CSV table of C-alpha atoms and ligand atoms in Angstrom, one decimal:
chain,number,residue,atom,x,y,z
A,1,MET,CA,282.3,-180.3,189.5
A,2,ARG,CA,280.9,-178.8,186.3
A,3,ASP,CA,281.8,-174.8,187.1
A,4,HIS,CA,285.0,-175.7,188.8
A,5,MET,CA,286.1,-177.7,185.2
A,6,LEU,CA,284.8,-174.9,183.0
A,7,THR,CA,286.8,-172.3,185.0
A,8,ALA,CA,289.5,-174.5,184.9
A,9,ILE,CA,289.1,-174.8,180.9
A,10,ASP,CA,288.7,-170.9,180.4
A,11,ALA,CA,291.8,-170.4,182.8
A,12,ALA,CA,293.9,-172.8,180.9
A,13,ALA,CA,296.8,-170.5,179.5
A,14,GLY,CA,297.9,-172.4,176.7
A,15,LEU,CA,297.4,-175.9,174.4
A,16,GLU,CA,299.4,-178.1,176.9
A,17,ALA,CA,297.4,-176.6,180.1
A,18,LEU,CA,294.3,-177.0,178.2
A,19,ASP,CA,295.2,-180.4,177.4
A,20,ALA,CA,295.7,-181.6,181.0
A,21,VAL,CA,292.6,-180.4,181.9
A,22,ARG,CA,290.9,-182.2,179.6
A,23,ILE,CA,292.7,-185.8,180.8
A,24,GLU,CA,291.7,-184.7,184.1
A,25,ALA,CA,288.0,-184.5,183.1
A,26,LEU,CA,287.9,-186.6,180.3
A,27,GLY,CA,290.9,-188.8,180.1
A,28,LYS,CA,290.4,-192.7,180.6
A,29,GLN,CA,290.7,-192.2,184.5
A,30,GLY,CA,289.2,-188.3,184.2
A,31,ARG,CA,286.6,-187.3,186.6
A,32,VAL,CA,283.6,-187.3,184.3
A,33,THR,CA,284.9,-190.6,182.7
A,34,GLN,CA,284.5,-192.3,186.3
A,35,LEU,CA,281.0,-190.8,186.6
A,36,LEU,CA,280.1,-192.0,183.0
A,37,LYS,CA,281.1,-195.8,184.6
A,38,THR,CA,279.2,-195.1,187.9
A,39,LEU,CA,275.8,-195.6,185.1
A,40,GLY,CA,276.5,-198.9,184.8
A,41,GLY,CA,275.9,-200.1,188.5
A,42,MET,CA,272.8,-197.8,188.8
A,43,THR,CA,269.1,-198.7,189.2
A,44,ALA,CA,267.6,-197.9,185.7
A,45,GLU,CA,265.5,-195.1,187.9
A,46,GLU,CA,268.9,-193.8,189.3
A,47,ARG,CA,270.1,-194.2,185.7
A,48,GLN,CA,267.1,-192.2,184.1
A,49,GLU,CA,267.7,-189.3,186.4
A,50,GLN,CA,271.8,-189.5,186.7
A,51,GLY,CA,272.0,-190.3,182.7
A,52,PRO,CA,271.1,-186.9,181.1
A,53,ARG,CA,272.8,-184.8,184.2
A,54,ILE,CA,276.1,-186.9,183.8
A,55,ASN,CA,276.3,-186.8,179.9
A,56,GLY,CA,275.1,-183.3,179.5
A,57,LEU,CA,278.1,-182.8,181.8
A,58,ARG,CA,280.7,-184.4,179.3
A,59,GLU,CA,279.4,-182.9,176.7
A,60,ALA,CA,279.5,-179.1,178.1
A,61,VAL,CA,283.2,-180.2,179.3
A,62,ALA,CA,283.9,-181.2,175.5
A,63,THR,CA,282.1,-178.3,173.8
A,64,ALA,CA,283.9,-176.2,176.3
A,65,ILE,CA,287.7,-177.7,175.3
A,66,ALA,CA,287.0,-177.5,171.5
A,67,SER,CA,286.4,-173.6,171.7
A,68,ARG,CA,289.5,-172.8,173.8
A,69,LYS,CA,291.3,-175.4,171.8
A,70,ALA,CA,290.0,-173.2,168.5
A,71,VAL,CA,290.9,-169.8,170.5
A,72,LEU,CA,294.7,-171.0,171.5
A,73,GLU,CA,295.5,-172.3,168.3
A,74,THR,CA,294.9,-168.9,166.9
A,75,VAL,CA,296.9,-167.6,169.3
A,76,ALA,CA,299.8,-170.0,168.5
A,77,LEU,CA,299.3,-169.3,165.0
A,78,ASP,CA,299.4,-165.3,165.4
A,79,MET,CA,302.3,-165.6,167.8
A,80,ARG,CA,304.2,-168.0,165.2
A,81,LEU,CA,303.6,-165.7,162.7
A,82,ALA,CA,304.6,-162.5,164.2
A,83,SER,CA,308.0,-164.4,165.2
A,84,GLU,CA,308.7,-166.0,162.0
A,85,THR,CA,308.9,-163.3,159.6
A,86,ILE,CA,311.7,-162.4,157.5
A,87,ASP,CA,312.9,-158.8,156.7
A,88,LEU,CA,313.4,-159.3,152.8
A,89,THR,CA,314.7,-155.7,152.6
A,90,LEU,CA,317.7,-156.2,154.8
A,91,PRO,CA,320.9,-157.1,152.8
A,92,ALA,CA,322.0,-160.6,152.9
A,93,ASP,CA,325.5,-161.2,154.5
A,94,ALA,CA,326.6,-163.8,152.2
A,95,PRO,CA,326.5,-163.5,148.3
A,96,LEU,CA,323.5,-164.8,147.2
A,97,ALA,CA,323.2,-168.0,145.5
A,98,GLY,CA,320.5,-168.1,143.5
A,99,THR,CA,320.1,-169.6,140.0
A,100,ILE,CA,317.8,-169.6,137.1
A,101,HIS,CA,315.4,-172.0,137.3
A,102,PRO,CA,315.4,-174.3,133.8
A,103,VAL,CA,312.1,-173.2,133.0
A,104,SER,CA,312.6,-169.9,132.8
A,105,GLN,CA,316.0,-170.2,131.1
A,106,VAL,CA,314.1,-172.1,128.6
A,107,MET,CA,311.5,-169.4,128.0
A,108,ASP,CA,314.1,-167.1,127.7
A,109,GLU,CA,315.6,-169.4,124.8
A,110,LEU,CA,312.5,-169.6,123.2
A,111,ALA,CA,312.1,-165.5,123.2
A,112,GLU,CA,315.5,-165.4,121.9
A,113,ILE,CA,315.1,-167.6,118.9
A,114,PHE,CA,311.6,-166.9,118.0
A,115,ALA,CA,312.2,-162.8,118.1
A,116,ASP,CA,315.0,-163.9,115.3
A,117,LEU,CA,312.4,-165.4,113.5
A,118,GLY,CA,310.1,-162.0,113.7
A,119,PHE,CA,307.8,-163.2,116.2
A,120,ALA,CA,306.9,-161.5,119.6
A,121,VAL,CA,306.3,-162.7,123.3
A,122,ALA,CA,302.2,-162.2,124.1
A,123,THR,CA,300.4,-163.4,127.6
A,124,GLY,CA,297.0,-164.1,128.8
A,125,PRO,CA,295.4,-164.5,132.2
A,126,GLU,CA,295.8,-167.8,133.7
A,127,ILE,CA,292.3,-167.4,135.1
A,128,GLU,CA,291.0,-167.9,132.0
A,129,ASP,CA,287.3,-167.3,130.5
A,130,ASP,CA,285.6,-170.8,129.2
A,131,TRP,CA,284.8,-169.5,126.3
A,132,TYR,CA,288.5,-168.5,125.2
A,133,ASN,CA,289.9,-171.7,126.8
A,134,PHE,CA,287.2,-174.2,124.6
A,135,THR,CA,284.5,-172.4,123.0
A,136,ALA,CA,286.6,-170.2,120.6
A,137,LEU,CA,289.0,-172.9,119.9
A,138,ASN,CA,286.1,-175.0,118.1
A,139,ILE,CA,285.7,-177.2,121.6
A,140,PRO,CA,282.2,-177.1,122.1
A,141,GLU,CA,280.2,-177.7,125.4
A,142,THR,CA,279.6,-181.2,124.5
A,143,HIS,CA,283.2,-181.9,122.9
A,144,PRO,CA,285.1,-185.0,124.1
A,145,ALA,CA,288.1,-182.8,124.6
A,146,ARG,CA,286.8,-180.9,127.5
A,147,ALA,CA,286.9,-184.1,129.2
A,148,MET,CA,290.2,-185.1,127.8
A,149,HIS,CA,292.0,-181.6,129.6
A,150,ASP,CA,290.8,-182.5,133.2
A,151,THR,CA,290.0,-178.7,134.2
A,152,PHE,CA,290.5,-176.8,137.2
A,153,TYR,CA,287.0,-175.2,137.0
A,154,PHE,CA,286.2,-172.1,139.4
A,155,PRO,CA,282.2,-171.4,140.6
A,156,ASP,CA,280.0,-170.6,138.0
A,157,GLU,CA,278.7,-167.1,138.0
A,158,VAL,CA,275.1,-167.5,138.2
A,159,ASP,CA,272.3,-164.7,137.6
A,160,PRO,CA,270.8,-164.3,141.0
A,161,GLY,CA,267.6,-163.3,139.2
A,162,THR,CA,267.3,-165.8,136.5
A,163,GLY,CA,269.6,-168.8,137.4
A,164,ALA,CA,271.4,-168.6,134.5
A,165,VAL,CA,274.9,-169.2,134.1
A,166,THR,CA,276.7,-165.1,133.1
A,167,LYS,CA,280.3,-166.6,133.4
A,168,ARG,CA,282.5,-169.7,133.5
A,169,THR,CA,286.1,-169.5,134.3
A,170,VAL,CA,288.6,-172.3,134.3
A,171,LEU,CA,292.7,-172.1,135.0
A,172,ARG,CA,293.7,-172.5,131.6
A,173,THR,CA,294.4,-176.2,130.2
A,174,HIS,CA,296.6,-174.9,127.7
A,175,THR,CA,298.2,-171.4,126.4
A,176,SER,CA,296.1,-172.1,123.1
A,177,PRO,CA,293.7,-169.3,124.3
A,178,VAL,CA,296.3,-166.5,123.9
A,179,GLN,CA,295.6,-167.4,119.9
A,180,ILE,CA,292.5,-166.1,120.5
A,181,ARG,CA,293.5,-162.8,122.3
A,182,ALA,CA,296.1,-162.1,119.9
A,183,MET,CA,294.1,-162.2,116.6
A,184,GLN,CA,291.4,-159.9,118.6
A,185,ALA,CA,294.0,-157.4,120.0
A,186,ALA,CA,295.5,-157.3,116.1
A,187,GLY,CA,291.9,-156.5,114.9
A,188,GLY,CA,291.4,-158.8,112.2
A,189,ASN,CA,293.3,-157.1,109.7
A,190,THR,CA,297.4,-157.4,110.3
A,191,PRO,CA,299.6,-160.4,110.1
A,192,ILE,CA,300.4,-162.3,113.3
A,193,ARG,CA,303.6,-163.8,114.7
A,194,ILE,CA,303.4,-164.5,118.3
A,195,ILE,CA,304.9,-167.1,120.9
A,196,ALA,CA,303.0,-167.1,124.3
A,197,PRO,CA,304.5,-169.2,127.2
A,198,GLY,CA,303.5,-169.3,130.2
A,199,ARG,CA,301.8,-171.2,133.0
A,200,THR,CA,298.8,-174.2,132.5
A,201,TYR,CA,297.1,-176.3,134.9
A,202,ARG,CA,295.2,-179.9,134.6
A,203,SER,CA,294.7,-181.8,137.3
A,204,ASP,CA,296.7,-185.0,137.0
A,205,SER,CA,300.2,-185.6,138.5
A,206,ASP,CA,302.7,-188.4,138.2
A,207,ALA,CA,306.5,-188.5,136.7
A,208,THR,CA,305.8,-186.6,133.5
A,209,HIS,CA,302.4,-184.4,134.8
A,210,THR,CA,302.0,-182.1,137.1
A,211,PRO,CA,298.9,-179.5,138.0
A,212,MET,CA,300.8,-177.0,137.0
A,213,PHE,CA,303.1,-176.8,133.9
A,214,HIS,CA,304.4,-174.7,131.4
A,215,GLN,CA,303.7,-174.5,127.7
A,216,VAL,CA,304.5,-172.5,124.9
A,217,GLU,CA,302.1,-171.6,122.1
A,218,GLY,CA,303.2,-170.7,118.4
A,219,LEU,CA,300.5,-168.3,116.0
A,220,VAL,CA,301.1,-167.0,112.6
A,221,ILE,CA,298.4,-165.3,110.7
A,222,ASP,CA,299.0,-163.9,107.2
A,223,LYS,CA,297.7,-164.3,103.5
A,224,GLY,CA,299.0,-167.6,101.8
A,225,ILE,CA,300.6,-169.2,104.8
A,226,THR,CA,301.1,-173.3,104.0
A,227,LEU,CA,302.0,-176.3,106.0
A,228,GLY,CA,305.3,-175.5,104.5
A,229,HIS,CA,306.0,-172.5,106.6
A,230,LEU,CA,304.9,-174.2,109.6
A,231,LYS,CA,307.4,-177.2,108.9
A,232,TRP,CA,310.3,-174.3,108.0
A,233,THR,CA,309.7,-172.6,111.0
A,234,LEU,CA,309.6,-175.5,113.1
A,235,GLU,CA,312.6,-177.1,112.0
A,236,THR,CA,314.4,-173.9,112.0
A,237,PHE,CA,313.7,-173.7,115.7
A,238,LEU,CA,314.1,-177.1,116.9
A,239,LYS,CA,317.9,-176.7,115.6
A,240,ALA,CA,318.6,-173.2,117.2
A,241,TYR,CA,317.0,-174.8,120.6
A,242,PHE,CA,319.1,-178.2,120.5
A,243,GLU,CA,322.2,-176.6,118.8
A,244,ARG,CA,322.4,-179.3,116.3
A,245,ASP,CA,321.8,-179.6,112.9
A,246,ASP,CA,320.9,-182.9,112.6
A,247,ILE,CA,317.6,-182.3,113.5
A,248,VAL,CA,315.0,-184.3,111.2
A,249,LEU,CA,310.9,-183.8,111.8
A,250,ARG,CA,308.1,-185.9,110.8
A,251,LEU,CA,304.8,-184.5,110.5
A,252,ARG,CA,302.2,-187.3,111.6
A,253,PRO,CA,298.6,-186.8,110.7
A,254,SER,CA,296.9,-186.0,114.2
A,255,TYR,CA,294.0,-184.4,115.6
A,256,PHE,CA,293.4,-181.0,117.4
A,257,PRO,CA,290.1,-178.8,117.1
A,258,PHE,CA,291.7,-176.1,116.5
A,259,THR,CA,293.6,-177.1,113.8
A,260,GLU,CA,292.6,-178.6,110.4
A,261,PRO,CA,295.3,-180.1,109.0
A,262,SER,CA,296.5,-181.3,111.8
A,263,ALA,CA,299.7,-182.6,112.7
A,264,GLU,CA,302.1,-184.3,115.5
A,265,ILE,CA,305.6,-183.2,115.1
A,266,ASP,CA,307.7,-186.1,116.0
A,267,VAL,CA,311.7,-185.5,116.1
A,268,GLY,CA,314.1,-188.0,115.2
A,269,TYR,CA,316.5,-189.3,118.4
A,270,SER,CA,319.4,-191.0,118.3
A,271,VAL,CA,320.5,-193.2,121.7
A,272,VAL,CA,323.5,-192.2,123.4
A,273,LYS,CA,325.1,-194.2,126.8
A,274,GLY,CA,321.0,-195.7,127.0
A,275,LYS,CA,319.7,-192.4,126.6
A,276,ARG,CA,317.5,-190.9,123.9
A,277,VAL,CA,318.8,-187.3,122.8
A,278,ILE,CA,317.6,-185.4,120.3
A,279,GLY,CA,319.2,-185.2,116.9
A,280,GLY,CA,320.0,-188.2,114.8
A,281,ALA,CA,317.4,-190.7,113.6
A,282,ASP,CA,317.0,-194.0,115.6
A,283,GLY,CA,313.5,-193.5,116.5
A,284,TRP,CA,310.9,-190.2,116.6
A,285,MET,CA,309.9,-188.8,119.9
A,286,GLU,CA,306.3,-186.4,119.9
A,287,VAL,CA,307.6,-183.1,120.7
A,288,LEU,CA,304.8,-180.5,119.3
A,289,GLY,CA,301.2,-180.3,118.2
A,290,SER,CA,300.2,-178.4,115.2
A,291,GLY,CA,298.1,-177.8,112.6
A,292,MET,CA,296.7,-174.9,110.0
A,293,VAL,CA,294.5,-172.7,112.1
A,294,HIS,CA,291.1,-173.9,111.5
A,295,ARG,CA,288.4,-171.4,109.3
A,296,THR,CA,286.5,-171.4,113.2
A,297,VAL,CA,288.7,-170.1,115.2
A,298,LEU,CA,290.0,-167.5,112.4
A,299,GLU,CA,286.2,-166.4,113.0
A,300,ALA,CA,286.3,-166.3,116.8
A,301,GLY,CA,289.2,-164.4,116.6
A,302,GLY,CA,287.7,-161.8,114.1
A,303,TYR,CA,290.2,-162.8,110.8
A,304,ASP,CA,288.0,-164.0,107.5
A,305,PRO,CA,289.3,-166.9,107.0
A,306,ASP,CA,288.5,-166.7,102.9
A,307,VAL,CA,291.7,-164.0,103.0
A,308,TRP,CA,293.8,-165.0,106.3
A,309,GLN,CA,295.6,-168.6,106.9
A,310,GLY,CA,297.9,-169.3,109.9
A,311,PHE,CA,299.0,-171.9,111.7
A,312,ALA,CA,300.0,-172.7,115.0
A,313,PHE,CA,301.6,-175.0,117.3
A,314,GLY,CA,302.0,-176.0,120.9
A,315,CYS,CA,304.1,-178.1,123.2
A,316,GLY,CA,305.4,-178.2,126.9
A,317,ILE,CA,308.2,-176.2,128.1
A,318,ASP,CA,309.0,-178.3,131.2
A,319,ARG,CA,309.5,-181.3,128.4
A,320,LEU,CA,311.5,-178.8,126.4
A,321,ALA,CA,313.8,-178.5,129.3
A,322,MET,CA,313.9,-182.2,129.9
A,323,LEU,CA,315.0,-183.6,126.5
A,324,LYS,CA,317.7,-180.5,126.3
A,325,TYR,CA,319.2,-181.0,130.1
A,326,GLY,CA,318.3,-184.3,131.0
A,327,MET,CA,316.2,-183.9,133.9
A,328,ASP,CA,313.8,-187.3,133.9
A,329,ASP,CA,311.4,-186.6,136.9
A,330,LEU,CA,309.2,-183.5,136.3
A,331,ARG,CA,308.1,-183.3,140.1
A,332,ALA,CA,311.4,-182.3,141.0
A,333,PHE,CA,311.1,-179.0,138.9
A,334,PHE,CA,308.6,-177.5,141.5
A,335,ASP,CA,309.7,-178.7,144.9
A,336,GLY,CA,312.4,-176.3,145.1
A,337,ASP,CA,315.3,-178.3,146.2
A,338,VAL,CA,318.4,-176.5,146.7
A,339,ARG,CA,320.2,-179.3,145.3
A,340,TRP,CA,318.4,-179.9,142.2
A,341,LEU,CA,318.4,-175.8,141.5
A,342,LYS,CA,322.1,-175.8,141.9
A,343,HIS,CA,322.7,-178.8,139.5
A,344,TYR,CA,320.1,-177.5,137.2
A,345,GLY,CA,319.6,-174.2,137.7
A,346,PHE,CA,321.7,-171.1,135.5
A,347,SER,CA,323.6,-168.5,136.2
A,348,SER,CA,321.8,-164.9,136.1
A,349,LEU,CA,325.0,-164.2,133.7
A,350,ASP,CA,324.1,-166.9,131.0
A,351,VAL,CA,321.7,-164.7,129.1
A,352,PRO,CA,321.1,-166.8,126.1
A,353,THR,CA,322.0,-165.2,123.2
A,354,LEU,CA,321.9,-166.7,119.0
A,355,SER,CA,325.1,-165.6,118.8
A,356,GLY,CA,326.7,-166.5,121.9
A,357,GLY,CA,324.6,-169.7,122.0
A,358,VAL,CA,320.8,-170.1,123.5
A,359,GLY,CA,322.3,-173.3,125.5
A,360,ALA,CA,323.9,-170.7,127.8
B,1,DAH,N1,296.9,-177.0,122.8
B,1,DAH,C1,297.6,-178.2,122.5
B,1,DAH,C2,297.6,-179.2,123.9
B,1,DAH,O1,297.6,-178.4,125.0
B,1,DAH,C3,299.0,-178.2,122.2
B,1,DAH,C4,298.5,-177.7,120.4
B,1,DAH,C5,298.0,-178.5,119.4
B,1,DAH,C6,298.6,-176.0,120.3
B,1,DAH,C7,298.3,-178.2,118.2
B,1,DAH,C8,298.6,-175.8,119.0
B,1,DAH,C9,298.2,-176.8,117.9
B,1,DAH,O2,298.4,-174.5,118.4
B,1,DAH,O3,297.9,-176.2,116.7
B,1,DAH,O4,297.7,-180.5,124.0
């Protein structure tokens, strides 16, 4: 019986056939199950002899089924992968209906607005060194801000000899590490004006948080930079971005490890048909974090803080998009639902320009 069953298992040509063999052997009425039932009616001696034999059979059959199942599943997957390929190089027979995602659109709008103010676009890696993401930004190992970031860590790289950690990497929790990279690239002796838009990651998920989201960072380094420059720049940016002149800013004292002093930027909103709209002064909405670059951060970037000053700011791009274009659930941004993309997406011909309107 054992050989017969094992042969049948090996011969099963597909998952359905294998399941039929399984039911025949191990199902409620299965042959092995029936055998197991006979143990109850045996004398203790008989059971001592037959028990291990029948249980051994059950185990051998179950193991053989499991390994055959793994093989058949791999074959089935390979077949599916081979049959479901799409040749992306084929010309489409219908006109392409794709739209520009609002996040891409807003990134283009940011680049356009800030280019006009003399800012270049800088980038940095999304898999970031712990030093750039935290330490160089004045967030040492023991700093509570590390816990606040819900960081995705990679396994530490360890020296096999000493056991010491040689490299610690994270999915960057903010775009701020690009500040350090931009300073290093500039060599410590030239002014900087950059924005750094890009993907960021935190282990968080609800209507206003997704594990991957987008931020834009801004950094200005020069001699004689003050909070006044920061306020003017952000006011000019927000007026251009929201395309209205009645943008009112409130700088609220706050704390970020990488800036001193730090300010949260609240923007005035008005209520139109029950919805909050940026502009006016019915209430305040927190939009950006900002401040004067901390001495420690300037030093980490290779700048002498007694000679150079700077301001920095950061905010969520997805949130900027929601505030301007009226979506209220962030998760829908990343669902890839064509109906949502049709509704909120932009035509590829709507390139934002300051002269034509960045709102497209
Ligand atoms: N990195 C901060 C965050 O993710 C945002 C931020 C705040 C960036 C203040 C800055 C800044 O450059 O000055 O919450």
